[in-house]
Amino acid sequence: MSCKIRKYKVSLYPFSKIAVNICYGRHHPQNWMVYGLNGAEIVFNPSATVGELSEPMWPIEARCAAIANSYFTCAINRVGTEKFPSEFTSGDGKPAHKDFGHFYGSSYVAGPDGSRTPGLSRLRDGLLVAEMDLNLCRQVRDKWGFRMTQRLNLYADAFYWAAQPDFAPYVYCEHSANLAKPSSSS
């Protein structure tokens, strides 16, 4: 049997089971979930992300993943502005430019209990050293029971149908079937 879950590799090291969720993957809760299903204790998420749209999400995405999946997350973003010799457009309707914008840094580590380190600088390179008690992963998993109460069979069925080319969302509206027409006898 082919196992697609292998694409979400978790590597065993003497000190922990580690996975890497690359950059844009942080916007997809399913990525984070599969690393958890594969037994990750620490998931690193290296990014090269600029402001505007994603910066408001940055402080919470990896933290929410840590909580939901009972592991530690390391949200890593670079700082500064990279200049290119030639102008380019980004398909956003703005004029051509020579940089992507400011990479806002703010790297942090989040724990499975919702704890979070302060973020590093938005403007300067930095080094974040954090102590992680990996026993906390098991303690939180046992206490909160998220894995036990997951309904993976239901998700699998929903994901199967959503992946079909002719998929159309099912939206149930109870009142639409019971709309009464005005009575002609009144």
mmCIF file of C-alpha atoms in Angstrom:
data_model
loop_
_atom_site.group_PDB
_atom_site.id
_atom_site.type_symbol
_atom_site.label_atom_id
_atom_site.label_comp_id
_atom_site.label_asym_id
_atom_site.label_seq_id
_atom_site.Cartn_x
_atom_site.Cartn_y
_atom_site.Cartn_z
ATOM 1 C CA MET A 1 0.000 0.000 0.000
ATOM 2 C CA SER A 2 1.371 3.422 -0.966
ATOM 3 C CA CYS A 3 1.399 5.833 1.949
ATOM 4 C CA LYS A 4 1.121 9.510 0.946
ATOM 5 C CA ILE A 5 1.674 10.521 4.576
ATOM 6 C CA ARG A 6 5.394 9.724 4.021
ATOM 7 C CA LYS A 7 5.685 13.026 2.141
ATOM 8 C CA TYR A 8 5.372 14.673 5.561
ATOM 9 C CA LYS A 9 8.653 13.307 6.852
ATOM 10 C CA VAL A 10 9.480 13.335 10.535
ATOM 11 C CA SER A 11 13.139 12.605 11.261
ATOM 12 C CA LEU A 12 14.224 10.781 14.390
ATOM 13 C CA TYR A 13 17.225 12.285 16.173
ATOM 14 C CA PRO A 14 18.707 11.189 19.513
ATOM 15 C CA PHE A 15 16.967 14.097 21.257
ATOM 16 C CA SER A 16 13.659 14.479 19.374
ATOM 17 C CA LYS A 17 11.426 13.736 16.387
ATOM 18 C CA ILE A 18 11.704 16.754 14.068
ATOM 19 C CA ALA A 19 9.856 17.939 10.953
ATOM 20 C CA VAL A 20 10.191 20.957 8.680
ATOM 21 C CA ASN A 21 7.106 22.740 7.329
ATOM 22 C CA ILE A 22 8.414 25.009 4.577
ATOM 23 C CA CYS A 23 7.360 28.689 4.411
ATOM 24 C CA TYR A 24 3.905 28.953 2.800
ATOM 25 C CA GLY A 25 2.873 25.584 4.236
ATOM 26 C CA ARG A 26 2.193 27.327 7.537
ATOM 27 C CA HIS A 27 -1.045 28.701 6.116
ATOM 28 C CA HIS A 28 -2.482 25.169 5.784
ATOM 29 C CA PRO A 29 -3.559 23.532 9.068
ATOM 30 C CA GLN A 30 -3.560 20.147 7.337
ATOM 31 C CA ASN A 31 0.233 20.340 6.884
ATOM 32 C CA TRP A 32 0.741 20.920 10.587
ATOM 33 C CA MET A 33 -1.729 18.130 11.431
ATOM 34 C CA VAL A 34 -0.001 15.468 9.325
ATOM 35 C CA TYR A 35 3.368 16.197 10.954
ATOM 36 C CA GLY A 36 1.636 15.614 14.281
ATOM 37 C CA LEU A 37 0.078 12.374 13.043
ATOM 38 C CA ASN A 38 3.583 11.272 12.044
ATOM 39 C CA GLY A 39 4.783 11.822 15.622
ATOM 40 C CA ALA A 40 6.663 15.137 15.395
ATOM 41 C CA GLU A 41 7.711 16.726 18.681
ATOM 42 C CA ILE A 42 9.261 19.851 17.120
ATOM 43 C CA VAL A 43 8.236 21.372 13.777
ATOM 44 C CA PHE A 44 10.451 24.076 12.294
ATOM 45 C CA ASN A 45 8.848 26.512 9.858
ATOM 46 C CA PRO A 46 11.549 28.530 8.051
ATOM 47 C CA SER A 47 10.122 31.442 6.069
ATOM 48 C CA ALA A 48 11.080 34.391 3.935
ATOM 49 C CA THR A 49 7.947 36.418 4.459
ATOM 50 C CA VAL A 50 7.205 40.092 3.901
ATOM 51 C CA GLY A 51 4.527 42.194 5.605
ATOM 52 C CA GLU A 52 1.054 43.364 4.655
ATOM 53 C CA LEU A 53 -1.111 40.282 4.205
ATOM 54 C CA SER A 54 0.720 37.702 6.322
ATOM 55 C CA GLU A 55 2.224 39.670 9.189
ATOM 56 C CA PRO A 56 -0.995 39.799 11.258
ATOM 57 C CA MET A 57 -1.173 35.975 11.049
ATOM 58 C CA TRP A 58 2.494 35.437 11.941
ATOM 59 C CA PRO A 59 2.186 35.595 15.751
ATOM 60 C CA ILE A 60 -0.614 33.024 15.862
ATOM 61 C CA GLU A 61 -0.253 30.448 13.057
ATOM 62 C CA ALA A 62 2.594 28.387 14.512
ATOM 63 C CA ARG A 63 1.263 28.890 18.031
ATOM 64 C CA CYS A 64 -2.147 27.503 17.060
ATOM 65 C CA ALA A 65 -0.435 24.568 15.331
ATOM 66 C CA ALA A 66 1.566 23.812 18.483
ATOM 67 C CA ILE A 67 -1.615 23.739 20.558
ATOM 68 C CA ALA A 68 -3.722 21.732 18.097
ATOM 69 C CA ASN A 69 -1.012 19.126 17.482
ATOM 70 C CA SER A 70 0.630 18.865 20.922
ATOM 71 C CA TYR A 71 4.159 19.680 19.782
ATOM 72 C CA PHE A 72 6.621 22.577 19.753
ATOM 73 C CA THR A 73 6.817 24.895 16.743
ATOM 74 C CA CYS A 74 9.675 27.154 15.714
ATOM 75 C CA ALA A 75 8.457 29.997 13.495
ATOM 76 C CA ILE A 76 11.531 31.358 11.728
ATOM 77 C CA ASN A 77 11.506 34.413 9.453
ATOM 78 C CA ARG A 78 14.378 36.364 7.980
ATOM 79 C CA VAL A 79 14.906 40.096 8.395
ATOM 80 C CA GLY A 80 15.877 42.893 6.022
ATOM 81 C CA THR A 81 15.279 43.676 2.372
ATOM 82 C CA GLU A 82 16.847 41.825 -0.525
ATOM 83 C CA LYS A 83 17.594 43.995 -3.580
ATOM 84 C CA PHE A 84 17.698 42.593 -7.115
ATOM 85 C CA PRO A 85 19.618 44.128 -10.045
ATOM 86 C CA SER A 86 16.566 44.144 -12.360
ATOM 87 C CA GLU A 87 13.060 45.372 -11.725
ATOM 88 C CA PHE A 88 10.199 42.877 -11.662
ATOM 89 C CA THR A 89 6.461 42.886 -11.047
ATOM 90 C CA SER A 90 4.640 40.784 -8.498
ATOM 91 C CA GLY A 91 1.334 40.503 -10.335
ATOM 92 C CA ASP A 92 -0.325 42.773 -7.777
ATOM 93 C CA GLY A 93 -0.849 45.731 -10.096
ATOM 94 C CA LYS A 94 1.826 47.803 -8.380
ATOM 95 C CA PRO A 95 4.726 49.324 -10.341
ATOM 96 C CA ALA A 96 7.841 47.274 -11.062
ATOM 97 C CA HIS A 97 10.305 47.187 -8.157
ATOM 98 C CA LYS A 98 13.679 45.718 -7.183
ATOM 99 C CA ASP A 99 12.730 44.104 -3.860
ATOM 100 C CA PHE A 100 9.947 41.986 -2.353
ATOM 101 C CA GLY A 101 9.509 44.283 0.614
ATOM 102 C CA HIS A 102 10.688 44.102 4.215
ATOM 103 C CA PHE A 103 11.186 40.622 5.692
ATOM 104 C CA TYR A 104 9.839 41.227 9.185
ATOM 105 C CA GLY A 105 11.734 38.626 11.253
ATOM 106 C CA SER A 106 9.928 38.192 14.580
ATOM 107 C CA SER A 107 10.915 34.512 14.945
ATOM 108 C CA TYR A 108 9.560 32.685 18.005
ATOM 109 C CA VAL A 109 9.029 29.265 19.597
ATOM 110 C CA ALA A 110 5.595 28.052 20.748
ATOM 111 C CA GLY A 111 4.791 25.168 23.064
ATOM 112 C CA PRO A 112 1.982 22.609 23.031
ATOM 113 C CA ASP A 113 0.513 24.268 26.128
ATOM 114 C CA GLY A 114 0.094 27.600 24.294
ATOM 115 C CA SER A 115 3.222 29.175 25.752
ATOM 116 C CA ARG A 116 5.321 31.338 23.462
ATOM 117 C CA THR A 117 8.702 33.015 23.597
ATOM 118 C CA PRO A 118 8.915 36.706 22.827
ATOM 119 C CA GLY A 119 9.583 37.293 19.130
ATOM 120 C CA LEU A 120 12.988 38.319 17.887
ATOM 121 C CA SER A 121 13.566 41.717 16.283
ATOM 122 C CA ARG A 122 11.792 42.863 13.126
ATOM 123 C CA LEU A 123 14.930 44.714 12.015
ATOM 124 C CA ARG A 124 18.041 42.837 13.155
ATOM 125 C CA ASP A 125 19.333 39.283 12.903
ATOM 126 C CA GLY A 126 19.099 37.433 16.175
ATOM 127 C CA LEU A 127 19.517 34.103 17.884
ATOM 128 C CA LEU A 128 16.733 32.568 19.929
ATOM 129 C CA VAL A 129 17.653 29.848 22.408
ATOM 130 C CA ALA A 130 14.704 28.082 24.003
ATOM 131 C CA GLU A 131 14.456 25.171 26.402
ATOM 132 C CA MET A 132 11.897 22.591 25.322
ATOM 133 C CA ASP A 133 10.722 19.890 27.704
ATOM 134 C CA LEU A 134 9.526 17.264 25.249
ATOM 135 C CA ASN A 135 7.600 15.531 28.044
ATOM 136 C CA LEU A 136 5.208 18.459 27.725
ATOM 137 C CA CYS A 137 4.074 17.086 24.337
ATOM 138 C CA ARG A 138 2.826 13.863 25.974
ATOM 139 C CA GLN A 139 1.431 15.638 29.028
ATOM 140 C CA VAL A 140 -0.624 18.046 26.939
ATOM 141 C CA ARG A 141 -1.740 15.284 24.564
ATOM 142 C CA ASP A 142 -2.934 13.177 27.511
ATOM 143 C CA LYS A 143 -4.578 16.102 29.327
ATOM 144 C CA TRP A 144 -6.420 17.770 26.445
ATOM 145 C CA GLY A 145 -7.173 14.629 24.414
ATOM 146 C CA PHE A 146 -7.202 16.361 21.010
ATOM 147 C CA ARG A 147 -5.797 13.279 19.256
ATOM 148 C CA MET A 148 -8.315 11.036 20.974
ATOM 149 C CA THR A 149 -11.246 13.218 19.923
ATOM 150 C CA GLN A 150 -10.095 13.829 16.343
ATOM 151 C CA ARG A 151 -12.469 12.422 13.781
ATOM 152 C CA LEU A 152 -9.954 11.527 11.093
ATOM 153 C CA ASN A 153 -12.358 9.166 9.313
ATOM 154 C CA LEU A 154 -14.792 12.057 8.799
ATOM 155 C CA TYR A 155 -12.019 14.367 7.606
ATOM 156 C CA ALA A 156 -10.736 11.693 5.219
ATOM 157 C CA ASP A 157 -14.172 11.378 3.628
ATOM 158 C CA ALA A 158 -14.594 15.169 3.365
ATOM 159 C CA PHE A 159 -11.086 15.602 1.911
ATOM 160 C CA TYR A 160 -11.704 12.815 -0.595
ATOM 161 C CA TRP A 161 -14.831 14.504 -1.961
ATOM 162 C CA ALA A 162 -13.308 18.013 -1.853
ATOM 163 C CA ALA A 163 -10.430 16.762 -4.019
ATOM 164 C CA GLN A 164 -12.786 15.650 -6.819
ATOM 165 C CA PRO A 165 -12.869 17.859 -9.947
ATOM 166 C CA ASP A 166 -16.666 18.206 -9.831
ATOM 167 C CA PHE A 167 -16.799 19.090 -6.130
ATOM 168 C CA ALA A 168 -19.439 21.611 -5.082
ATOM 169 C CA PRO A 169 -19.756 22.671 -1.420
ATOM 170 C CA TYR A 170 -22.846 21.372 0.344
ATOM 171 C CA VAL A 171 -24.564 24.155 2.240
ATOM 172 C CA TYR A 172 -27.628 23.087 4.180
ATOM 173 C CA CYS A 173 -30.282 25.677 4.797
ATOM 174 C CA GLU A 174 -33.077 24.280 6.972
ATOM 175 C CA HIS A 175 -35.510 27.099 6.405
ATOM 176 C CA SER A 176 -35.324 26.979 2.592
ATOM 177 C CA ALA A 177 -37.254 23.695 2.460
ATOM 178 C CA ASN A 178 -39.952 24.996 4.784
ATOM 179 C CA LEU A 179 -40.704 28.401 3.290
ATOM 180 C CA ALA A 180 -44.453 28.817 3.387
ATOM 181 C CA LYS A 181 -46.216 30.610 0.575
ATOM 182 C CA PRO A 182 -48.684 33.288 1.641
ATOM 183 C CA SER A 183 -52.128 31.870 2.127
ATOM 184 C CA SER A 184 -54.695 32.960 -0.492
ATOM 185 C CA SER A 185 -57.538 32.603 1.998
ATOM 186 C CA SER A 186 -56.456 35.512 4.202
#
